[in-house]
Amino acid sequence: MSTSYVPGVTFPAPGSFPRPAGPRGANGPALLLAAVFWGLAVLCFEEGARREIGGLLWLGGVLTLLGVLTPMALKMANQWERAVVLRLGRLHSVRGPGLFLILPVMDDVAAWLDQRIQTTEFNAEQALSKDTVPVDVDAVVFWQIHDAERAALEITDYRSAIARVSQTSLREMVGSSLLSSLLSDRKHGDAQLREEIARKTADWGISVISVEIRDIGVPAGLQDAMSREAQAQREAAARIHLGQAEQLVAQKFVEAAEIYAQSPAALQLRAMNIIYETTKERGATILMPTSMVDAMNPGGVIALAGAASQAQAK
């Protein structure tokens, strides 16, 4: 695959992806068994030379050959590993975990595959959304090999391919989505990406467990415009709430005025209560003459006004 520059897509540098394990050194049990064979071979050679017995010399040669071939034939795979074995260039079997035997020279372990859950980070830089807004999106995909045979035979480098498929799918998802939906509904974007990547990698023996969008970056100018828009919306909502509160207060004042007009004594008690609350808050005592209280009597004023209106009517 080519790693040439593509606008809006950042490909990892060549060699940054770990590749399937190649030939590995001999394992502990194979080395131990080979050492036993070589030790027995040395004893056979010594005894054969000392007693001049040709059979012991032949047996020593056979044991030496077994000691050489044992590390080549006895392999060991860890619990999470699978070994793809080719015999004369054709697929023979998938071995592991544990110890297994292969035929030296004829068999070859083509790949050691890790079947644990793995992660691949990918991003899309300056990808245009459906409403032509450039955004930078970072995401991570969690995947696992479920078919070691396909992962080894169907594709050369499945790790690199997963990263490129993920980046392509991410750009397609961004291009078909509005910026508002990307910011407000990330769960839907995660599910859409997972479905698309899983569909493309199913033939490779790869299972996509989940995809998570970690960050969505928008230009600084657009961030400022969105901030001012949100602030204006909050101010408009605050003004609406304030107007509704003023309307409720005015309605309550109208209802109170009607009650006071029907009961002058209630208005007088309210006026005296206001005077009491004023003196209590200031921590002082005010003495007023009775004449002043009578002059402040709103009930009397209302009664005089009512009598005057009745006299004029007569």
PDB file of C-alpha atoms in Angstrom:
ATOM      1  CA  MET A   1       0.000   0.000   0.000  1.00  0.00           C
ATOM      2  CA  SER A   2       1.180   3.506  -0.710  1.00  0.00           C
ATOM      3  CA  THR A   3       1.711   5.965   2.161  1.00  0.00           C
ATOM      4  CA  SER A   4       1.741   9.110   0.005  1.00  0.00           C
ATOM      5  CA  TYR A   5       0.111  12.271   1.335  1.00  0.00           C
ATOM      6  CA  VAL A   6      -3.655  12.422   1.178  1.00  0.00           C
ATOM      7  CA  PRO A   7      -5.325  15.734   2.208  1.00  0.00           C
ATOM      8  CA  GLY A   8      -7.089  15.401   5.524  1.00  0.00           C
ATOM      9  CA  VAL A   9      -5.678  11.966   6.382  1.00  0.00           C
ATOM     10  CA  THR A  10      -2.612  11.210   8.509  1.00  0.00           C
ATOM     11  CA  PHE A  11      -1.076   7.776   7.890  1.00  0.00           C
ATOM     12  CA  PRO A  12       1.382   6.360  10.421  1.00  0.00           C
ATOM     13  CA  ALA A  13       4.973   6.151   9.320  1.00  0.00           C
ATOM     14  CA  PRO A  14       6.100   2.931   7.659  1.00  0.00           C
ATOM     15  CA  GLY A  15       7.224   0.356  10.173  1.00  0.00           C
ATOM     16  CA  SER A  16       5.224   1.863  13.046  1.00  0.00           C
ATOM     17  CA  PHE A  17       2.775  -1.044  12.985  1.00  0.00           C
ATOM     18  CA  PRO A  18       3.904  -4.268  14.636  1.00  0.00           C
ATOM     19  CA  ARG A  19       3.735  -7.089  12.123  1.00  0.00           C
ATOM     20  CA  PRO A  20       2.899 -10.737  12.712  1.00  0.00           C
ATOM     21  CA  ALA A  21       5.743 -12.485  14.451  1.00  0.00           C
ATOM     22  CA  GLY A  22       8.206 -14.241  12.194  1.00  0.00           C
ATOM     23  CA  PRO A  23      10.528 -17.126  13.057  1.00  0.00           C
ATOM     24  CA  ARG A  24      11.202 -17.286  16.770  1.00  0.00           C
ATOM     25  CA  GLY A  25      14.025 -18.805  18.772  1.00  0.00           C
ATOM     26  CA  ALA A  26      13.835 -22.183  20.410  1.00  0.00           C
ATOM     27  CA  ASN A  27      11.656 -22.469  23.493  1.00  0.00           C
ATOM     28  CA  GLY A  28      12.686 -23.751  26.910  1.00  0.00           C
ATOM     29  CA  PRO A  29      11.345 -27.311  26.664  1.00  0.00           C
ATOM     30  CA  ALA A  30      12.942 -27.797  23.236  1.00  0.00           C
ATOM     31  CA  LEU A  31      16.330 -26.586  24.471  1.00  0.00           C
ATOM     32  CA  LEU A  32      16.125 -28.785  27.549  1.00  0.00           C
ATOM     33  CA  LEU A  33      15.273 -31.861  25.478  1.00  0.00           C
ATOM     34  CA  ALA A  34      18.050 -31.054  22.997  1.00  0.00           C
ATOM     35  CA  ALA A  35      20.539 -30.765  25.863  1.00  0.00           C
ATOM     36  CA  VAL A  36      19.467 -34.193  27.124  1.00  0.00           C
ATOM     37  CA  PHE A  37      19.974 -35.704  23.672  1.00  0.00           C
ATOM     38  CA  TRP A  38      23.404 -34.105  23.339  1.00  0.00           C
ATOM     39  CA  GLY A  39      24.415 -35.319  26.785  1.00  0.00           C
ATOM     40  CA  LEU A  40      23.388 -38.872  25.953  1.00  0.00           C
ATOM     41  CA  ALA A  41      25.198 -38.574  22.644  1.00  0.00           C
ATOM     42  CA  VAL A  42      28.421 -37.581  24.411  1.00  0.00           C
ATOM     43  CA  LEU A  43      28.113 -40.577  26.729  1.00  0.00           C
ATOM     44  CA  CYS A  44      27.503 -42.904  23.779  1.00  0.00           C
ATOM     45  CA  PHE A  45      30.552 -41.549  21.950  1.00  0.00           C
ATOM     46  CA  GLU A  46      32.747 -41.973  25.014  1.00  0.00           C
ATOM     47  CA  GLU A  47      31.551 -45.482  25.760  1.00  0.00           C
ATOM     48  CA  GLY A  48      31.702 -46.503  22.113  1.00  0.00           C
ATOM     49  CA  ALA A  49      35.242 -45.222  21.729  1.00  0.00           C
ATOM     50  CA  ARG A  50      36.368 -46.810  25.003  1.00  0.00           C
ATOM     51  CA  ARG A  51      34.793 -50.202  24.336  1.00  0.00           C
ATOM     52  CA  GLU A  52      35.124 -49.952  20.550  1.00  0.00           C
ATOM     53  CA  ILE A  53      31.427 -50.702  20.045  1.00  0.00           C
ATOM     54  CA  GLY A  54      30.186 -49.356  16.705  1.00  0.00           C
ATOM     55  CA  GLY A  55      26.537 -49.501  17.729  1.00  0.00           C
ATOM     56  CA  LEU A  56      27.099 -46.939  20.489  1.00  0.00           C
ATOM     57  CA  LEU A  57      28.814 -44.654  18.008  1.00  0.00           C
ATOM     58  CA  TRP A  58      25.838 -44.891  15.655  1.00  0.00           C
ATOM     59  CA  LEU A  59      23.473 -44.274  18.574  1.00  0.00           C
ATOM     60  CA  GLY A  60      25.496 -41.209  19.546  1.00  0.00           C
ATOM     61  CA  GLY A  61      25.160 -39.887  16.020  1.00  0.00           C
ATOM     62  CA  VAL A  62      21.412 -40.407  16.063  1.00  0.00           C
ATOM     63  CA  LEU A  63      21.120 -38.643  19.440  1.00  0.00           C
ATOM     64  CA  THR A  64      23.200 -35.744  18.130  1.00  0.00           C
ATOM     65  CA  LEU A  65      20.899 -35.413  15.139  1.00  0.00           C
ATOM     66  CA  LEU A  66      17.871 -35.491  17.441  1.00  0.00           C
ATOM     67  CA  GLY A  67      19.431 -32.775  19.554  1.00  0.00           C
ATOM     68  CA  VAL A  68      19.812 -30.608  16.456  1.00  0.00           C
ATOM     69  CA  LEU A  69      16.317 -31.268  15.107  1.00  0.00           C
ATOM     70  CA  THR A  70      14.430 -30.939  18.417  1.00  0.00           C
ATOM     71  CA  PRO A  71      14.504 -27.085  18.588  1.00  0.00           C
ATOM     72  CA  MET A  72      13.374 -27.052  14.944  1.00  0.00           C
ATOM     73  CA  ALA A  73      10.506 -29.507  15.479  1.00  0.00           C
ATOM     74  CA  LEU A  74       9.178 -28.721  18.953  1.00  0.00           C
ATOM     75  CA  LYS A  75       7.361 -25.389  19.096  1.00  0.00           C
ATOM     76  CA  MET A  76       5.369 -23.683  21.841  1.00  0.00           C
ATOM     77  CA  ALA A  77       2.560 -21.118  21.542  1.00  0.00           C
ATOM     78  CA  ASN A  78       1.333 -19.016  24.444  1.00  0.00           C
ATOM     79  CA  GLN A  79      -2.283 -19.156  25.576  1.00  0.00           C
ATOM     80  CA  TRP A  80      -3.247 -16.130  23.449  1.00  0.00           C
ATOM     81  CA  GLU A  81      -1.230 -17.144  20.371  1.00  0.00           C
ATOM     82  CA  ARG A  82      -1.966 -19.225  17.292  1.00  0.00           C
ATOM     83  CA  ALA A  83       0.692 -20.543  14.877  1.00  0.00           C
ATOM     84  CA  VAL A  84      -0.090 -20.904  11.166  1.00  0.00           C
ATOM     85  CA  VAL A  85       1.850 -23.916   9.842  1.00  0.00           C
ATOM     86  CA  LEU A  86       2.630 -24.351   6.126  1.00  0.00           C
ATOM     87  CA  ARG A  87       3.818 -27.668   4.730  1.00  0.00           C
ATOM     88  CA  LEU A  88       5.730 -27.333   1.473  1.00  0.00           C
ATOM     89  CA  GLY A  89       4.126 -23.919   0.942  1.00  0.00           C
ATOM     90  CA  ARG A  90       0.536 -25.017   1.526  1.00  0.00           C
ATOM     91  CA  LEU A  91      -1.575 -24.459   4.615  1.00  0.00           C
ATOM     92  CA  HIS A  92      -1.311 -27.493   6.876  1.00  0.00           C
ATOM     93  CA  SER A  93      -2.858 -26.435  10.194  1.00  0.00           C
ATOM     94  CA  VAL A  94      -3.300 -23.743  12.823  1.00  0.00           C
ATOM     95  CA  ARG A  95      -1.624 -24.817  16.076  1.00  0.00           C
ATOM     96  CA  GLY A  96      -1.657 -23.646  19.653  1.00  0.00           C
ATOM     97  CA  PRO A  97      -1.774 -22.952  22.450  1.00  0.00           C
ATOM     98  CA  GLY A  98       0.851 -25.154  24.100  1.00  0.00           C
ATOM     99  CA  LEU A  99       3.509 -27.471  22.673  1.00  0.00           C
ATOM    100  CA  PHE A 100       3.200 -28.922  19.168  1.00  0.00           C
ATOM    101  CA  LEU A 101       5.429 -30.711  16.669  1.00  0.00           C
ATOM    102  CA  ILE A 102       6.236 -29.834  13.079  1.00  0.00           C
ATOM    103  CA  LEU A 103       8.353 -31.597  10.490  1.00  0.00           C
ATOM    104  CA  PRO A 104      11.710 -29.828  10.147  1.00  0.00           C
ATOM    105  CA  VAL A 105      12.515 -28.512   6.675  1.00  0.00           C
ATOM    106  CA  MET A 106       9.100 -29.531   5.313  1.00  0.00           C
ATOM    107  CA  ASP A 107       6.981 -27.452   7.725  1.00  0.00           C
ATOM    108  CA  ASP A 108       7.265 -23.745   8.415  1.00  0.00           C
ATOM    109  CA  VAL A 109       5.477 -21.526  10.943  1.00  0.00           C
ATOM    110  CA  ALA A 110       4.441 -18.677   8.654  1.00  0.00           C
ATOM    111  CA  ALA A 111       2.950 -16.415  11.328  1.00  0.00           C
ATOM    112  CA  TRP A 112       2.366 -16.138  15.065  1.00  0.00           C
ATOM    113  CA  LEU A 113      -0.956 -14.372  15.651  1.00  0.00           C
ATOM    114  CA  ASP A 114      -2.004 -12.641  18.859  1.00  0.00           C
ATOM    115  CA  GLN A 115      -5.708 -13.241  19.587  1.00  0.00           C
ATOM    116  CA  ARG A 116      -6.013 -10.790  22.464  1.00  0.00           C
ATOM    117  CA  ILE A 117      -8.076  -7.601  22.149  1.00  0.00           C
ATOM    118  CA  GLN A 118      -5.961  -4.900  20.501  1.00  0.00           C
ATOM    119  CA  THR A 119      -6.406  -1.193  19.815  1.00  0.00           C
ATOM    120  CA  THR A 120      -5.613   1.002  16.829  1.00  0.00           C
ATOM    121  CA  GLU A 121      -5.717   4.792  16.972  1.00  0.00           C
ATOM    122  CA  PHE A 122      -6.694   6.730  13.869  1.00  0.00           C
ATOM    123  CA  ASN A 123      -7.729  10.264  12.948  1.00  0.00           C
ATOM    124  CA  ALA A 124      -9.022  12.451  10.157  1.00  0.00           C
ATOM    125  CA  GLU A 125      -7.572  15.954   9.837  1.00  0.00           C
ATOM    126  CA  GLN A 126      -9.469  18.780   8.143  1.00  0.00           C
ATOM    127  CA  ALA A 127     -12.293  16.458   7.099  1.00  0.00           C
ATOM    128  CA  LEU A 128     -15.313  18.351   5.731  1.00  0.00           C
ATOM    129  CA  SER A 129     -18.662  17.654   7.349  1.00  0.00           C
ATOM    130  CA  LYS A 130     -21.939  17.646   5.438  1.00  0.00           C
ATOM    131  CA  ASP A 131     -22.345  21.390   6.108  1.00  0.00           C
ATOM    132  CA  THR A 132     -18.763  22.021   4.809  1.00  0.00           C
ATOM    133  CA  VAL A 133     -17.124  22.615   8.187  1.00  0.00           C
ATOM    134  CA  PRO A 134     -13.517  21.349   8.523  1.00  0.00           C
ATOM    135  CA  VAL A 135     -13.097  19.231  11.657  1.00  0.00           C
ATOM    136  CA  ASP A 136     -10.325  17.133  13.205  1.00  0.00           C
ATOM    137  CA  VAL A 137     -11.561  13.824  14.630  1.00  0.00           C
ATOM    138  CA  ASP A 138      -9.577  11.365  16.760  1.00  0.00           C
ATOM    139  CA  ALA A 139     -10.900   7.869  17.425  1.00  0.00           C
ATOM    140  CA  VAL A 140      -9.791   4.407  18.552  1.00  0.00           C
ATOM    141  CA  VAL A 141     -10.980   0.974  17.414  1.00  0.00           C
ATOM    142  CA  PHE A 142     -10.909  -2.163  19.580  1.00  0.00           C
ATOM    143  CA  TRP A 143     -10.520  -5.343  17.536  1.00  0.00           C
ATOM    144  CA  GLN A 144      -9.624  -9.010  17.847  1.00  0.00           C
ATOM    145  CA  ILE A 145      -8.584 -11.858  15.533  1.00  0.00           C
ATOM    146  CA  HIS A 146     -11.279 -14.522  15.487  1.00  0.00           C
ATOM    147  CA  ASP A 147     -10.010 -16.510  12.493  1.00  0.00           C
ATOM    148  CA  ALA A 148      -6.237 -16.947  12.516  1.00  0.00           C
ATOM    149  CA  GLU A 149      -6.230 -18.716   9.150  1.00  0.00           C
ATOM    150  CA  ARG A 150      -7.869 -15.827   7.314  1.00  0.00           C
ATOM    151  CA  ALA A 151      -5.787 -13.188   9.102  1.00  0.00           C
ATOM    152  CA  ALA A 152      -2.624 -14.939   7.956  1.00  0.00           C
ATOM    153  CA  LEU A 153      -3.636 -15.863   4.400  1.00  0.00           C
ATOM    154  CA  GLU A 154      -6.137 -13.249   3.191  1.00  0.00           C
ATOM    155  CA  ILE A 155      -4.107 -10.082   3.822  1.00  0.00           C
ATOM    156  CA  THR A 156      -0.436  -9.171   4.060  1.00  0.00           C
ATOM    157  CA  ASP A 157      -0.507  -6.693   6.975  1.00  0.00           C
ATOM    158  CA  TYR A 158      -3.853  -6.689   8.739  1.00  0.00           C
ATOM    159  CA  ARG A 159      -2.782  -4.070  11.316  1.00  0.00           C
ATOM    160  CA  SER A 160      -1.955  -1.472   8.689  1.00  0.00           C
ATOM    161  CA  ALA A 161      -5.104  -2.368   6.737  1.00  0.00           C
ATOM    162  CA  ILE A 162      -7.306  -1.895   9.814  1.00  0.00           C
ATOM    163  CA  ALA A 163      -5.855   1.567  10.381  1.00  0.00           C
ATOM    164  CA  ARG A 164      -6.451   2.638   6.787  1.00  0.00           C
ATOM    165  CA  VAL A 165      -9.966   1.188   6.642  1.00  0.00           C
ATOM    166  CA  SER A 166     -10.788   2.952   9.895  1.00  0.00           C
ATOM    167  CA  GLN A 167      -9.518   6.302   8.603  1.00  0.00           C
ATOM    168  CA  THR A 168     -11.455   5.951   5.354  1.00  0.00           C
ATOM    169  CA  SER A 169     -14.645   5.017   7.198  1.00  0.00           C
ATOM    170  CA  LEU A 170     -14.184   7.939   9.563  1.00  0.00           C
ATOM    171  CA  ARG A 171     -13.900  10.415   6.700  1.00  0.00           C
ATOM    172  CA  GLU A 172     -16.988   8.941   5.039  1.00  0.00           C
ATOM    173  CA  MET A 173     -18.952   9.234   8.289  1.00  0.00           C
ATOM    174  CA  VAL A 174     -17.857  12.848   8.834  1.00  0.00           C
ATOM    175  CA  GLY A 175     -18.706  13.780   5.254  1.00  0.00           C
ATOM    176  CA  SER A 176     -22.241  12.421   5.585  1.00  0.00           C
ATOM    177  CA  SER A 177     -23.004  14.012   8.989  1.00  0.00           C
ATOM    178  CA  LEU A 178     -23.791  17.531  10.106  1.00  0.00           C
ATOM    179  CA  LEU A 179     -21.448  19.135  12.618  1.00  0.00           C
ATOM    180  CA  SER A 180     -24.252  19.514  15.140  1.00  0.00           C
ATOM    181  CA  SER A 181     -25.037  15.785  15.014  1.00  0.00           C
ATOM    182  CA  LEU A 182     -21.351  14.885  15.356  1.00  0.00           C
ATOM    183  CA  LEU A 183     -21.054  16.996  18.501  1.00  0.00           C
ATOM    184  CA  SER A 184     -24.364  16.061  20.115  1.00  0.00           C
ATOM    185  CA  ASP A 185     -24.695  12.354  19.253  1.00  0.00           C
ATOM    186  CA  ARG A 186     -21.306  10.660  19.482  1.00  0.00           C
ATOM    187  CA  LYS A 187     -22.839   7.311  20.414  1.00  0.00           C
ATOM    188  CA  HIS A 188     -24.562   7.135  17.038  1.00  0.00           C
ATOM    189  CA  GLY A 189     -21.283   7.980  15.314  1.00  0.00           C
ATOM    190  CA  ASP A 190     -19.473   5.258  17.272  1.00  0.00           C
ATOM    191  CA  ALA A 191     -22.074   2.663  16.287  1.00  0.00           C
ATOM    192  CA  GLN A 192     -22.005   3.743  12.636  1.00  0.00           C
ATOM    193  CA  LEU A 193     -18.208   3.518  12.496  1.00  0.00           C
ATOM    194  CA  ARG A 194     -18.169   0.129  14.196  1.00  0.00           C
ATOM    195  CA  GLU A 195     -20.682  -1.299  11.729  1.00  0.00           C
ATOM    196  CA  GLU A 196     -18.812   0.028   8.700  1.00  0.00           C
ATOM    197  CA  ILE A 197     -15.348  -1.097   9.841  1.00  0.00           C
ATOM    198  CA  ALA A 198     -16.658  -4.529  10.886  1.00  0.00           C
ATOM    199  CA  ARG A 199     -18.244  -5.000   7.466  1.00  0.00           C
ATOM    200  CA  LYS A 200     -14.968  -4.240   5.671  1.00  0.00           C
ATOM    201  CA  THR A 201     -12.732  -6.364   7.915  1.00  0.00           C
ATOM    202  CA  ALA A 202     -14.984  -9.428   8.333  1.00  0.00           C
ATOM    203  CA  ASP A 203     -13.351 -11.227   5.391  1.00  0.00           C
ATOM    204  CA  TRP A 204      -9.938 -10.874   7.051  1.00  0.00           C
ATOM    205  CA  GLY A 205     -10.905 -12.851  10.165  1.00  0.00           C
ATOM    206  CA  ILE A 206     -11.047  -9.656  12.265  1.00  0.00           C
ATOM    207  CA  SER A 207     -13.846  -8.849  14.725  1.00  0.00           C
ATOM    208  CA  VAL A 208     -14.422  -5.196  15.608  1.00  0.00           C
ATOM    209  CA  ILE A 209     -15.514  -4.987  19.235  1.00  0.00           C
ATOM    210  CA  SER A 210     -16.117  -1.248  19.563  1.00  0.00           C
ATOM    211  CA  VAL A 211     -15.160   2.149  18.147  1.00  0.00           C
ATOM    212  CA  GLU A 212     -14.931   5.286  20.285  1.00  0.00           C
ATOM    213  CA  ILE A 213     -14.575   8.867  19.072  1.00  0.00           C
ATOM    214  CA  ARG A 214     -12.221  10.546  21.524  1.00  0.00           C
ATOM    215  CA  ASP A 215     -12.194  14.147  20.352  1.00  0.00           C
ATOM    216  CA  ILE A 216     -13.767  16.403  17.727  1.00  0.00           C
ATOM    217  CA  GLY A 217     -11.882  19.614  17.013  1.00  0.00           C
ATOM    218  CA  VAL A 218     -13.416  22.589  15.197  1.00  0.00           C
ATOM    219  CA  PRO A 219     -11.655  25.780  13.980  1.00  0.00           C
ATOM    220  CA  ALA A 220     -11.067  28.520  16.550  1.00  0.00           C
ATOM    221  CA  GLY A 221     -13.212  31.023  14.645  1.00  0.00           C
ATOM    222  CA  LEU A 222     -16.119  28.610  14.554  1.00  0.00           C
ATOM    223  CA  GLN A 223     -15.695  27.878  18.262  1.00  0.00           C
ATOM    224  CA  ASP A 224     -15.985  31.613  18.986  1.00  0.00           C
ATOM    225  CA  ALA A 225     -19.092  31.928  16.790  1.00  0.00           C
ATOM    226  CA  MET A 226     -20.708  28.908  18.446  1.00  0.00           C
ATOM    227  CA  SER A 227     -19.887  30.323  21.879  1.00  0.00           C
ATOM    228  CA  ARG A 228     -21.461  33.685  21.023  1.00  0.00           C
ATOM    229  CA  GLU A 229     -24.513  31.945  19.568  1.00  0.00           C
ATOM    230  CA  ALA A 230     -24.963  29.875  22.733  1.00  0.00           C
ATOM    231  CA  GLN A 231     -24.525  32.990  24.887  1.00  0.00           C
ATOM    232  CA  ALA A 232     -27.118  34.887  22.844  1.00  0.00           C
ATOM    233  CA  GLN A 233     -29.553  31.973  23.189  1.00  0.00           C
ATOM    234  CA  ARG A 234     -29.055  31.923  26.959  1.00  0.00           C
ATOM    235  CA  GLU A 235     -29.568  35.698  27.194  1.00  0.00           C
ATOM    236  CA  ALA A 236     -32.758  35.444  25.123  1.00  0.00           C
ATOM    237  CA  ALA A 237     -34.043  32.667  27.360  1.00  0.00           C
ATOM    238  CA  ALA A 238     -33.201  34.733  30.454  1.00  0.00           C
ATOM    239  CA  ARG A 239     -35.130  37.735  29.099  1.00  0.00           C
ATOM    240  CA  ILE A 240     -38.132  35.535  28.334  1.00  0.00           C
ATOM    241  CA  HIS A 241     -38.114  34.108  31.859  1.00  0.00           C
ATOM    242  CA  LEU A 242     -37.811  37.611  33.324  1.00  0.00           C
ATOM    243  CA  GLY A 243     -40.767  38.848  31.273  1.00  0.00           C
ATOM    244  CA  GLN A 244     -42.861  35.874  32.348  1.00  0.00           C
ATOM    245  CA  ALA A 245     -41.980  36.592  35.987  1.00  0.00           C
ATOM    246  CA  GLU A 246     -42.963  40.273  35.594  1.00  0.00           C
ATOM    247  CA  GLN A 247     -46.264  39.184  34.076  1.00  0.00           C
ATOM    248  CA  LEU A 248     -47.019  36.907  37.019  1.00  0.00           C
ATOM    249  CA  VAL A 249     -46.074  39.654  39.503  1.00  0.00           C
ATOM    250  CA  ALA A 250     -48.337  42.157  37.751  1.00  0.00           C
ATOM    251  CA  GLN A 251     -51.235  39.681  37.867  1.00  0.00           C
ATOM    252  CA  LYS A 252     -50.710  39.171  41.591  1.00  0.00           C
ATOM    253  CA  PHE A 253     -50.637  42.960  42.162  1.00  0.00           C
ATOM    254  CA  VAL A 254     -53.927  43.333  40.293  1.00  0.00           C
ATOM    255  CA  GLU A 255     -55.507  40.610  42.443  1.00  0.00           C
ATOM    256  CA  ALA A 256     -54.160  42.258  45.629  1.00  0.00           C
ATOM    257  CA  ALA A 257     -55.493  45.653  44.583  1.00  0.00           C
ATOM    258  CA  GLU A 258     -58.958  44.163  44.060  1.00  0.00           C
ATOM    259  CA  ILE A 259     -58.878  42.589  47.526  1.00  0.00           C
ATOM    260  CA  TYR A 260     -57.735  45.838  49.179  1.00  0.00           C
ATOM    261  CA  ALA A 261     -60.473  47.787  47.332  1.00  0.00           C
ATOM    262  CA  GLN A 262     -63.101  45.415  48.732  1.00  0.00           C
ATOM    263  CA  SER A 263     -61.638  45.497  52.282  1.00  0.00           C
ATOM    264  CA  PRO A 264     -60.177  48.881  53.413  1.00  0.00           C
ATOM    265  CA  ALA A 265     -59.301  47.365  56.798  1.00  0.00           C
ATOM    266  CA  ALA A 266     -56.989  44.902  55.074  1.00  0.00           C
ATOM    267  CA  LEU A 267     -55.185  47.766  53.327  1.00  0.00           C
ATOM    268  CA  GLN A 268     -54.765  49.564  56.654  1.00  0.00           C
ATOM    269  CA  LEU A 269     -53.313  46.439  58.301  1.00  0.00           C
ATOM    270  CA  ARG A 270     -50.932  46.033  55.377  1.00  0.00           C
ATOM    271  CA  ALA A 271     -49.725  49.629  55.748  1.00  0.00           C
ATOM    272  CA  MET A 272     -49.102  49.140  59.461  1.00  0.00           C
ATOM    273  CA  ASN A 273     -47.285  45.866  58.749  1.00  0.00           C
ATOM    274  CA  ILE A 274     -44.987  47.650  56.303  1.00  0.00           C
ATOM    275  CA  ILE A 275     -44.107  50.200  59.012  1.00  0.00           C
ATOM    276  CA  TYR A 276     -43.381  47.376  61.465  1.00  0.00           C
ATOM    277  CA  GLU A 277     -41.138  45.521  59.030  1.00  0.00           C
ATOM    278  CA  THR A 278     -39.228  48.733  58.275  1.00  0.00           C
ATOM    279  CA  THR A 279     -38.481  49.424  61.918  1.00  0.00           C
ATOM    280  CA  LYS A 280     -37.524  45.796  62.556  1.00  0.00           C
ATOM    281  CA  GLU A 281     -35.003  45.685  59.735  1.00  0.00           C
ATOM    282  CA  ARG A 282     -33.331  48.922  60.801  1.00  0.00           C
ATOM    283  CA  GLY A 283     -33.269  47.942  64.477  1.00  0.00           C
ATOM    284  CA  ALA A 284     -34.967  51.149  65.677  1.00  0.00           C
ATOM    285  CA  THR A 285     -38.270  52.144  67.293  1.00  0.00           C
ATOM    286  CA  ILE A 286     -40.405  54.894  65.777  1.00  0.00           C
ATOM    287  CA  LEU A 287     -43.033  56.749  67.825  1.00  0.00           C
ATOM    288  CA  MET A 288     -45.807  58.375  65.821  1.00  0.00           C
ATOM    289  CA  PRO A 289     -48.684  60.556  67.114  1.00  0.00           C
ATOM    290  CA  THR A 290     -52.221  59.224  66.804  1.00  0.00           C
ATOM    291  CA  SER A 291     -53.100  62.056  64.470  1.00  0.00           C
ATOM    292  CA  MET A 292     -50.421  60.924  62.051  1.00  0.00           C
ATOM    293  CA  VAL A 293     -51.751  57.385  62.147  1.00  0.00           C
ATOM    294  CA  ASP A 294     -55.245  58.689  61.471  1.00  0.00           C
ATOM    295  CA  ALA A 295     -53.902  60.790  58.647  1.00  0.00           C
ATOM    296  CA  MET A 296     -52.262  57.676  57.216  1.00  0.00           C
ATOM    297  CA  ASN A 297     -55.477  55.707  57.587  1.00  0.00           C
ATOM    298  CA  PRO A 298     -56.135  54.525  54.047  1.00  0.00           C
ATOM    299  CA  GLY A 299     -59.422  52.987  55.081  1.00  0.00           C
ATOM    300  CA  GLY A 300     -60.748  56.392  56.133  1.00  0.00           C
ATOM    301  CA  VAL A 301     -59.543  57.981  52.923  1.00  0.00           C
ATOM    302  CA  ILE A 302     -61.290  55.323  50.870  1.00  0.00           C
ATOM    303  CA  ALA A 303     -64.492  55.753  52.950  1.00  0.00           C
ATOM    304  CA  LEU A 304     -64.425  59.544  52.498  1.00  0.00           C
ATOM    305  CA  ALA A 305     -63.862  59.143  48.792  1.00  0.00           C
ATOM    306  CA  GLY A 306     -66.810  56.747  48.580  1.00  0.00           C
ATOM    307  CA  ALA A 307     -69.087  59.100  50.537  1.00  0.00           C
ATOM    308  CA  ALA A 308     -68.094  62.020  48.303  1.00  0.00           C
ATOM    309  CA  SER A 309     -68.887  60.029  45.184  1.00  0.00           C
ATOM    310  CA  GLN A 310     -72.291  59.028  46.576  1.00  0.00           C
ATOM    311  CA  ALA A 311     -73.103  62.676  47.467  1.00  0.00           C
ATOM    312  CA  GLN A 312     -72.265  63.810  43.944  1.00  0.00           C
ATOM    313  CA  ALA A 313     -74.481  61.091  42.547  1.00  0.00           C
ATOM    314  CA  LYS A 314     -77.457  62.363  44.605  1.00  0.00           C
TER     315      LYS A 314
END
